[in-house]
Amino acid sequence: MGNTDTKLNFRKAVIQLTTKTQPIEANDEAFWEQFWSESVTCVQDVFTLIPAAEIRALREESPSNLATLCYKAVEKLVLAAESGCPSQTEQQTVLNCVRLLSRILPYIFEDPDWRGFFWSTLPGQSEEGENESPPLAQSLINAVCDLLFCPDFSVSSARKSGPDNPEDISTIDSCEYIWESGVGFAHSPPQNATHDQNRTELLKLCLTCFSETMYLPPVADAHNAPNQWIQYFTSTENRHALPLFTSLLNCLCSYDPVGYGVPYNHLMFSDHREPLVEVALQVLCVTMENDQSAAAVTVDGTSGGTAMDQGSDAGGSDNLFLNYLSRIHREEDFAFLLKGITRLLNNPLAQTYLPGSSKRIQFYQELLVLFWKMCDINKKFMFFVLKSSDVLDILVPILYNLNDARADQSRVGLMHIGVFILLLLSGERNFGVRLNKPYSVRVPMDIPVFTGTHADFLIIVFHKIITTGHQRLQPLFDCLLTIIVNVSPYLKTMSMVASTKLLHLLEAFSTPWFLFASPTNHHLVFFLLEVFNNIIQYQFDGNSNLVYTIIRKRNVFHQLANLPVDHSAIARALTKRGKKFVPPPLDSREPQTMEGAVPAAEAEPGTLKVSLAATPQTLIRPPVEAHPPPLIKTGLDKMTEKSAPDEGHRQPTLKEIAESTGTHSIQPVSEIQDPMTTESAQGAEAGGGDAESTQRPTLEKIESLPASSYPPNSPTTPTTPTSPTTPTSLSSPASSISGRKPVRRAGSTTSQPGAWVATPEWVQSWKQKLPLQTIMRMLQVLVPQVEKICIDKGLTDETEILKFLQHGTLVGLLPVPHPILIRKYQANSGTTMWFRTYLWGVIYLRNVDPPIWYDTNVKLFEIQRV
């Protein structure tokens, strides 16, 4: 009953504050004390007893009272930080002030007229300081950071001290109070649940302060200036910057959600460390994203750089968090960071005999963002990751999440961050080399069973995404194929399953109606041909499976070489799109998938779904068998025929893609690139859930004509200095402002006046550049030999052919090997804006207890309420 009375008193104080029209004096201590006394003891009470409508009413009708409330709450925190809050009463006052500010700040930020309040000097505050008193925001950040290293409140005291002899918090060296051992700190302090809870609430207040970004529109001009809160928090003005950065990083990377592995322990005992780890991770991501110098610094690889090139490191940044991260260099520190991140990323994949017996983390999206930033900022760390097979412990969970999220449109942001990380890693040779390690993890996934390497695993998952993912993933097709191109020169052996998948993609992408439907569709074919050329020229000896599959599907290449270019042929190919497609009879056998695999998750209730008739997964069907049909035609008629799509048969998937809404993509950087005028596009979206933006940032130069309404692609650039760079929009939706109408990857070519239409001249311009010479020469040499063996020996099985191809050679018979072209990630303003929007969207959705930003006027992305 007493607890109810105290809450009632707190509620009365709130009503009194919001209903008084006259300003309440700041020296009325009895009144203001009601808001941080022991009336409320948990953050949920504060959020419940102070409704959003009353905060807005206070802001509009009694602005002086709101200003005084904020000032008094910050003043209490400053006084507590100076005294060290030795008593329980003072500690409770600190927590209530923190909760009150966490509740009010979002409503300060949503009003443009109030955003500068914390950075202005209050009347009368500077009388004695001769105009040198710091803004309220700086006082708040300083106090919170002091309290994060306050002995007996957030850290264990280094010496025995009673209430009458507290440590002087202004003189202590916070580097001695780092929260966890790891980078730069060897001592492991004892864990204390109360300290972890206090740290969590203080860090959530910091995150709330940083969230001013969420109330700015997603246009580049609104984000030109850095976030002042983050800028001060990570500057030299914050004397705790180094121990704070180290504490956050070490807490994250030392966290083990499984612990001793006792089954169902997470159901019997509360984990006080997980909320701290989650908010620490979010603070790290947000603070390292706020770097205005990044726009002028291109990410590694624009002119053939390697992971050891440090020219693009953030060593000179004013952001100390970026500075410290870029300076980590010890092998043991890298090992600690990588082990911690891989342990957490692989946690959701762990298999146990008892269902639900092991704890599962939910903050893997923020983990991927942090890993991305670490590789981007500290190239030595990325080189360390790539120099051993530990990079595969990053690859497997990324591919798992990509496969699992491919059918859920609410997780499109997760798809993009996963693909971008793989694109970044694929720009280094070591990544392709590591992919040759045999894949034996066997994570339950709905993909065909195969025996092969991690490269096979990657190709099979990418094929699954392209053929059964939802339409919003179409902008990623170029990224996915670019990754395969980057690693292809280093793949020593490819399984029959993966080989079949690659040929299936070429067969689908090379159909005439698809090629003629958009001015960029032929780029996908160039990518795939480059993959085959790389493997034939550099890894022929071990890839008999792929060579056999190419021979089996040689008609695809012949048809591509003989692609018609006259007006009538183009018109006939395009008219075929309008005919209703009847799927071919399917094999009665279902594709065998991994044990324990479940279908990809559907979208959550309330999220956008498309009709089954419009989704590619109902129309593209991969071959149901693991191996391609044996070689047939001419001398191979006696071989057993297996079910597979006819070589001349149109793939239904891409028809649906052709009629779907348009997309944009990164353009291949090679001689196939058409000179285009500079364009700009707008877009970015939160992507992590139901939060999507309706306004998008202005982008840098784009070499294509994107017209996407989806999240962006990543820009890439080749390592050869002579090739043009191809930054593409990493944003959505994009709008073309070039000389002609926006065109879609596979949109209508005749429905609108002035729409782009394929012409014989255009087709001929890229057809003559198709890199078919190597493949055709290989077919010219091997096909007669294989046919002769089949006739002479009467072969009816592919095993003998594979043995022959394994011992064959094309030395001296192929054209001069082409130089290896690696396309690397290149940052631009579009990618920066997209990552910022995506990250804050994830943070918004993850912080529901308490719901800090719920029902506030967020502008960075759109909230879809169910």
Coordinates of C-alpha atoms in Angstrom, one line a residue, residues 119 132 134-135 137-143 145-146 174 228-244 318-321 324:
W119 CA 23.8 23.6 -25.8
E132 CA 32.5 30.5 -19.1
P134 CA 29.7 25.0 -20.0
P135 CA 26.4 24.2 -21.8
A137 CA 24.8 19.1 -22.4
Q138 CA 28.5 19.1 -21.5
S139 CA 27.7 19.1 -17.8
L140 CA 25.3 16.2 -18.3
I141 CA 27.9 14.1 -20.3
N142 CA 30.6 14.9 -17.8
A143 CA 28.5 13.9 -14.9
C145 CA 30.8 9.6 -17.5
D146 CA 32.0 10.4 -13.9
S174 CA 39.3 5.8 -14.3
Q228 CA 27.2 17.4 -30.9
W229 CA 26.4 14.9 -28.1
I230 CA 28.6 12.2 -29.7
Q231 CA 31.2 14.7 -30.7
Y232 CA 31.7 15.8 -27.1
F233 CA 31.4 12.3 -25.7
T234 CA 34.2 11.1 -27.9
S235 CA 36.4 14.2 -27.7
T236 CA 39.5 15.0 -25.6
E237 CA 37.1 17.1 -23.4
N238 CA 35.9 13.8 -21.9
R239 CA 38.6 12.6 -19.6
H240 CA 37.0 9.1 -19.4
A241 CA 37.0 8.5 -23.2
L242 CA 39.8 5.9 -23.2
P243 CA 38.6 3.8 -20.2
L244 CA 35.0 4.1 -21.5
D318 CA 38.9 13.9 -33.7
N319 CA 36.7 11.1 -32.6
L320 CA 38.8 9.3 -29.9
F321 CA 36.7 6.1 -30.2
Y324 CA 41.6 4.2 -30.3

